[in-house]
């Protein structure tokens, strides 16, 4: 969302959101005068809050009430006005290192322990998926010309499953106007080259290789082969939803946002009976993010596609084995949460689990 705010508007929006996060009460100009050193009059604050309301960043739940942040207001706050808490991030890392024992515990017990620590520190529902255990490896790859201008990419795994994709012939082969026999020969050379470099690698790993390291001899093929193989291996992987460790429900449901029984029931149903939908949401970034440093994704209110949590904020990130995403960690709470702390908790936990799994 592109909204240009003046420094004064940023200060008042930030103060309004921080006050609302702390009190869960609509915020008026007097509360900002008493609680923040803004250096401006109450009338000026009211005028700025009115402008922020017209921009859709604040709204009044009742005509006579103060104002509270909208989802768009929280989005500006998260993207432009805050910095995740480095202090809390270090506390999370220290707590995980001191209280988890990788040498003595089972994997499930370790992730349950991590989830409980994060729930305690964040005050949110914590969600950690069990890692993906896909072990299918590339046994053979073949590029075959099937008709003029077309070829087929065939991948065979170590369990003898076969996956294929028909595609256009790529440059420079399709630009040479070569005879079919010449094209067949060139495709065989590329196939042999790829097999020598990729055989024995897991299909999951193929989607996250550093393709710039392929020999300069085949530099002109690199981008095409990368996009084709990534798409094919993502199809072949067909990730299976793993169990999600859930902790911290009791504490979060005490928040005033969850006072309606029906809302609580729909959230509980999602967490207990419809985890596959939640899994797809929090693991979505693991399929598209290919850097070695996991990013933190913040979905606020109506940005969440799942109806039961459209009044919540979901903050998630991936943890990795090496450069390959294998699972996700996240926190779920009301949109009125301490974003600086929650983002720091998720980032620190993802980095810790990535280091531990690697």
Coordinates of C-alpha atoms in Angstrom, one line a residue:
X1 CA 0.0 0.0 0.0
X2 CA 1.5 3.3 -1.1
X3 CA 0.6 6.1 1.3
X4 CA 2.8 9.1 1.8
X5 CA 2.8 10.4 5.3
X6 CA 4.4 13.5 6.8
X7 CA 6.7 13.1 9.8
X8 CA 3.9 14.4 12.0
X9 CA 1.4 11.9 10.6
X10 CA 3.9 9.1 11.1
X11 CA 4.5 10.0 14.7
X12 CA 0.8 10.2 15.5
X13 CA -0.1 7.0 13.7
X14 CA 2.8 5.2 15.5
X15 CA 1.7 6.6 18.8
X16 CA -1.9 5.7 18.2
X17 CA -1.1 2.1 17.4
X18 CA 1.3 1.7 20.3
X19 CA -1.3 3.0 22.7
X20 CA -4.0 0.8 21.3
X21 CA -1.7 -2.3 21.4
X22 CA -1.0 -1.6 25.1
X23 CA -4.6 -0.8 26.2
X24 CA -7.0 -2.3 23.6
X25 CA -9.0 0.9 24.0
X26 CA -9.9 3.4 21.2
X27 CA -7.4 6.2 21.3
X28 CA -8.3 9.9 21.6
X29 CA -6.1 13.0 21.4
X30 CA -6.0 13.3 25.3
X31 CA -4.5 9.8 25.6
X32 CA -1.8 10.8 23.1
X33 CA -1.1 14.1 24.9
X34 CA -0.8 12.3 28.2
X35 CA 1.2 9.3 27.0
X36 CA 3.5 10.7 24.4
X37 CA 5.8 13.7 24.0
X38 CA 4.5 14.8 20.6
X39 CA 5.1 18.5 21.2
X40 CA 1.8 19.6 19.5
X41 CA -1.6 20.7 20.7
X42 CA -4.7 18.5 21.2
X43 CA -6.4 20.3 18.3
X44 CA -3.6 19.5 16.0
X45 CA -3.6 15.9 17.0
X46 CA -7.3 15.7 16.3
X47 CA -6.8 17.2 12.9
X48 CA -4.0 14.8 12.0
X49 CA -6.1 11.8 13.3
X50 CA -8.9 12.9 11.1
X51 CA -6.7 13.0 8.1
X52 CA -5.4 9.5 8.9
X53 CA -9.0 8.3 9.2
X54 CA -9.8 9.8 5.7
X55 CA -6.7 7.9 4.4
X56 CA -8.2 4.6 5.8
X57 CA -5.4 4.1 8.3
X58 CA -7.6 4.7 11.4
X59 CA -11.3 4.4 12.1
X60 CA -13.8 5.0 14.8
X61 CA -15.6 1.9 16.1
X62 CA -18.4 4.1 17.4
X63 CA -19.2 7.8 16.6
X64 CA -18.3 9.0 20.1
X65 CA -15.2 6.8 20.5
X66 CA -11.6 7.4 19.8
X67 CA -9.8 5.8 16.9
X68 CA -8.2 2.4 16.4
X69 CA -5.9 1.2 13.6
X70 CA -7.2 -0.5 10.5
X71 CA -5.4 -3.3 8.8
X72 CA -3.9 -0.7 6.4
X73 CA -2.7 1.3 9.4
X74 CA -1.0 -1.7 10.8
X75 CA 0.6 -2.4 7.4
X76 CA 2.1 1.1 7.3
X77 CA 3.2 0.6 10.9
X78 CA 5.0 -2.7 10.2
X79 CA 6.5 -1.7 6.9
X80 CA 7.7 1.9 7.7
X81 CA 7.5 2.7 11.4
X82 CA 9.1 -0.1 13.4
X83 CA 12.3 -2.0 13.8
X84 CA 12.2 -5.6 15.2
X85 CA 13.5 -5.8 18.7
X86 CA 17.2 -7.0 18.6
X87 CA 17.2 -7.5 22.4
X88 CA 14.2 -9.9 22.3
X89 CA 15.7 -11.7 19.3
X90 CA 18.9 -12.4 21.3
X91 CA 16.7 -13.5 24.3
X92 CA 14.9 -16.0 22.1
X93 CA 18.2 -17.3 20.7
X94 CA 19.7 -17.7 24.2
X95 CA 16.5 -19.4 25.6
X96 CA 16.4 -21.9 22.7
X97 CA 20.1 -22.7 23.1
X98 CA 19.9 -23.1 26.9
X99 CA 16.7 -25.0 27.2
X100 CA 16.8 -27.3 24.1
X101 CA 19.1 -30.3 24.0
X102 CA 19.5 -31.6 20.5
X103 CA 21.8 -34.5 21.6
X104 CA 19.2 -36.1 24.0
X105 CA 15.7 -35.2 22.7
X106 CA 13.7 -36.6 19.8
X107 CA 12.9 -34.2 16.9
X108 CA 9.3 -33.9 17.9
X109 CA 10.2 -33.1 21.5
X110 CA 12.6 -30.5 20.4
X111 CA 10.1 -28.7 18.2
X112 CA 7.5 -28.9 20.9
X113 CA 9.9 -27.3 23.3
X114 CA 10.8 -24.6 20.9
X115 CA 7.1 -23.9 20.3
X116 CA 6.4 -23.5 24.0
X117 CA 9.3 -21.2 24.5
X118 CA 8.2 -19.0 21.6
X119 CA 4.6 -18.9 22.9
X120 CA 5.8 -17.8 26.3
X121 CA 8.0 -15.1 24.9
X122 CA 5.6 -13.8 22.3
X123 CA 2.3 -14.2 24.1
X124 CA 0.9 -15.6 20.8
X125 CA -0.2 -18.9 19.5
X126 CA 3.0 -20.5 18.1
X127 CA 3.0 -22.8 15.0
X128 CA 6.0 -24.9 14.0
X129 CA 5.7 -27.4 11.2
X130 CA 7.6 -30.7 11.3
X131 CA 10.3 -30.7 8.7
X132 CA 9.7 -32.1 5.2
X133 CA 11.3 -35.5 4.8
X134 CA 11.2 -35.8 1.0
X135 CA 14.2 -37.8 0.0
X136 CA 13.6 -38.6 -3.7
X137 CA 16.8 -38.1 -5.6
X138 CA 17.6 -37.6 -9.3
X139 CA 18.7 -40.8 -10.9
X140 CA 18.6 -39.7 -14.5
X141 CA 17.6 -36.7 -16.6
X142 CA 17.0 -36.7 -20.4
X143 CA 16.2 -34.0 -22.9
X144 CA 14.5 -35.4 -26.0
X145 CA 13.3 -33.7 -29.2
X146 CA 9.7 -34.7 -29.8
X147 CA 8.8 -32.5 -32.8
X148 CA 9.9 -29.4 -34.7
X149 CA 10.7 -26.7 -32.1
X150 CA 9.6 -28.9 -29.1
X151 CA 11.4 -31.1 -26.7
X152 CA 10.6 -33.1 -23.6
X153 CA 12.4 -33.0 -20.2
X154 CA 12.2 -36.3 -18.4
X155 CA 13.3 -36.8 -14.8
X156 CA 13.7 -40.3 -13.2
X157 CA 14.1 -40.5 -9.4
X158 CA 15.9 -43.1 -7.4
X159 CA 12.6 -44.8 -6.7
X160 CA 12.0 -45.0 -10.5
X161 CA 9.2 -42.5 -10.5
X162 CA 9.1 -40.6 -13.8
X163 CA 8.1 -36.9 -14.4
X164 CA 8.1 -35.2 -17.7
X165 CA 7.4 -31.8 -19.2
X166 CA 7.1 -30.7 -22.9
X167 CA 8.5 -27.3 -23.7
X168 CA 9.9 -25.2 -26.6
X169 CA 13.4 -25.8 -27.7
X170 CA 15.7 -23.2 -26.2
X171 CA 18.3 -20.9 -27.6
X172 CA 20.9 -21.4 -28.9
X173 CA 19.6 -24.7 -30.2
X174 CA 16.4 -23.4 -31.7
X175 CA 18.4 -20.6 -33.4
X176 CA 20.8 -22.8 -35.3
X177 CA 18.3 -24.1 -37.9
X178 CA 20.0 -27.5 -37.4
X179 CA 18.9 -30.8 -38.7
X180 CA 17.0 -33.0 -36.3
X181 CA 20.1 -35.3 -35.9
X182 CA 22.2 -32.3 -34.9
X183 CA 19.7 -31.1 -32.4
X184 CA 19.4 -34.6 -30.9
X185 CA 23.2 -34.6 -30.5
X186 CA 23.2 -31.2 -28.8
X187 CA 20.4 -32.2 -26.4
X188 CA 22.3 -35.4 -25.5
X189 CA 25.4 -33.3 -24.6
X190 CA 23.3 -31.0 -22.4
X191 CA 21.7 -34.1 -20.8
X192 CA 25.0 -35.7 -20.1
X193 CA 26.3 -32.4 -18.6
X194 CA 23.3 -32.1 -16.3
X195 CA 23.4 -35.7 -15.2
X196 CA 27.1 -35.4 -14.2
X197 CA 26.3 -32.3 -12.1
X198 CA 22.9 -33.2 -10.7
X199 CA 22.7 -37.0 -10.3
X200 CA 22.2 -38.0 -6.7
X201 CA 20.8 -34.6 -5.5
X202 CA 17.4 -34.5 -3.9
X203 CA 14.5 -33.1 -6.0
X204 CA 13.9 -30.5 -3.2
X205 CA 17.5 -29.4 -3.5
X206 CA 17.3 -28.9 -7.3
X207 CA 14.9 -26.0 -6.8
X208 CA 17.4 -24.1 -4.7
X209 CA 20.8 -24.7 -6.5
X210 CA 23.2 -21.9 -7.2
X211 CA 22.9 -22.3 -11.0
X212 CA 25.7 -19.7 -11.6
X213 CA 28.2 -22.3 -10.6
X214 CA 27.4 -24.4 -13.6
X215 CA 30.3 -24.6 -16.1
X216 CA 30.7 -21.5 -18.3
X217 CA 30.6 -23.9 -21.2
X218 CA 26.8 -24.1 -20.7
X219 CA 26.2 -20.5 -19.5
X220 CA 23.8 -19.8 -22.4
X221 CA 21.5 -22.7 -21.3
X222 CA 21.5 -21.8 -17.6
X223 CA 18.4 -19.6 -17.2
X224 CA 16.2 -21.8 -19.4
X225 CA 17.2 -25.0 -17.6
X226 CA 16.9 -23.4 -14.2
X227 CA 13.3 -22.3 -14.8
X228 CA 12.3 -25.6 -16.4
X229 CA 13.9 -27.8 -13.8
X230 CA 12.6 -25.7 -10.8
X231 CA 9.1 -25.9 -12.2
X232 CA 9.3 -29.6 -12.9
X233 CA 10.8 -30.5 -9.6
X234 CA 8.3 -28.4 -7.7
X235 CA 5.5 -30.4 -9.5
X236 CA 7.2 -33.7 -8.8
X237 CA 7.7 -33.0 -5.1
X238 CA 4.0 -32.5 -4.3
X239 CA 4.8 -31.6 -0.6
X240 CA 2.8 -33.5 2.0
X241 CA 1.5 -31.4 4.9
X242 CA 3.4 -32.3 8.1
X243 CA 2.0 -32.0 11.6
X244 CA 2.0 -28.5 13.1
X245 CA 3.1 -28.0 16.7
X246 CA 0.6 -25.6 18.3
X247 CA 1.3 -23.9 21.7
X248 CA 0.0 -20.8 23.5
X249 CA -3.7 -21.0 22.7
X250 CA -4.9 -20.4 26.3
X251 CA -3.0 -17.2 26.7
X252 CA -4.1 -15.7 23.4
X253 CA -7.8 -16.5 23.9
X254 CA -7.8 -14.3 27.0
X255 CA -7.4 -11.3 24.7
X256 CA -10.5 -9.1 24.3
X257 CA -10.5 -9.7 20.6
X258 CA -11.5 -13.3 21.2
X259 CA -14.5 -12.7 23.5
X260 CA -17.0 -14.1 21.0
X261 CA -17.5 -17.8 21.3
X262 CA -18.2 -18.4 17.6
X263 CA -14.9 -16.7 16.6
X264 CA -12.9 -18.9 19.1
X265 CA -14.6 -22.0 17.8
X266 CA -13.7 -21.3 14.2
X267 CA -10.0 -20.6 15.1
X268 CA -9.9 -23.8 17.2
X269 CA -11.4 -25.8 14.4
X270 CA -8.7 -24.5 12.0
X271 CA -5.9 -25.3 14.5
X272 CA -7.2 -28.7 15.4
X273 CA -9.1 -30.1 12.4
X274 CA -8.1 -28.1 9.3
X275 CA -4.3 -27.9 9.7
X276 CA -3.7 -28.7 6.1
X277 CA -5.2 -25.3 5.1
X278 CA -3.0 -23.6 7.7
X279 CA 0.0 -25.6 6.6
X280 CA -0.3 -24.5 3.0
X281 CA -0.5 -20.8 4.1
X282 CA 2.5 -20.8 6.4
X283 CA 4.6 -23.0 4.1
X284 CA 3.8 -21.1 1.0
X285 CA 6.9 -18.9 1.2
X286 CA 9.1 -22.1 1.6
X287 CA 8.2 -23.0 -2.0
X288 CA 9.0 -19.6 -3.5
X289 CA 11.8 -18.2 -1.4
X290 CA 15.2 -19.3 -2.6
X291 CA 17.7 -17.1 -0.7
X292 CA 19.8 -18.5 2.0
X293 CA 18.3 -16.1 4.6
X294 CA 14.7 -16.7 5.4
X295 CA 12.4 -13.6 5.3
X296 CA 9.7 -12.9 7.8
X297 CA 6.2 -12.7 6.3
X298 CA 3.5 -10.6 8.1
X299 CA -0.1 -11.2 7.1
X300 CA -2.4 -8.7 8.8
X301 CA -6.1 -9.2 9.2
X302 CA -7.9 -9.3 5.8
X303 CA -4.5 -10.1 4.1
X304 CA -5.0 -13.7 5.4
X305 CA -6.9 -15.8 2.9
X306 CA -8.4 -18.1 5.6
X307 CA -11.7 -16.8 7.0
X308 CA -11.2 -17.9 10.6
X309 CA -8.0 -15.8 11.0
X310 CA -9.0 -12.7 9.0
X311 CA -9.2 -10.8 12.3
X312 CA -5.7 -12.0 13.3
X313 CA -2.1 -11.4 12.3
X314 CA 0.0 -14.3 11.2
X315 CA 3.8 -13.9 11.2
X316 CA 5.9 -16.7 9.7
X317 CA 9.2 -17.6 8.3
X318 CA 11.0 -20.8 7.1
X319 CA 13.7 -22.8 8.7
X320 CA 16.2 -24.6 6.5
X321 CA 18.6 -27.4 6.1
X322 CA 21.5 -25.8 4.3
X323 CA 19.9 -23.6 1.7
X324 CA 16.7 -25.7 1.3
X325 CA 13.5 -24.8 3.2
X326 CA 12.2 -27.7 5.2
X327 CA 9.7 -26.2 7.5
X328 CA 8.0 -23.1 8.9
X329 CA 7.7 -21.3 12.2
X330 CA 5.1 -18.7 13.0
X331 CA 3.0 -16.9 15.6
X332 CA -0.7 -16.1 15.4
X333 CA -2.4 -13.4 17.5
X334 CA -4.8 -10.5 17.3
X335 CA -3.9 -7.7 14.9
X336 CA -3.3 -5.7 18.1
X337 CA 0.0 -7.3 18.9
X338 CA 3.5 -6.1 19.7
X339 CA 4.9 -6.4 16.2
X340 CA 8.5 -5.4 17.1
X341 CA 8.7 -8.3 19.5
X342 CA 6.7 -10.8 17.5
X343 CA 8.7 -10.3 14.3
X344 CA 11.9 -10.6 16.2
X345 CA 10.8 -13.8 17.9
X346 CA 9.9 -15.5 14.6
X347 CA 13.1 -14.3 12.9
X348 CA 15.3 -15.5 15.7
X349 CA 13.5 -18.9 16.0
X350 CA 13.8 -19.5 12.2
X351 CA 17.5 -18.7 12.2
X352 CA 18.1 -20.9 15.3
X353 CA 16.3 -23.9 13.8
X354 CA 18.0 -23.4 10.5
X355 CA 21.4 -23.5 12.2
X356 CA 20.4 -26.5 14.3
X357 CA 19.1 -28.5 11.3
X358 CA 22.1 -27.7 9.2

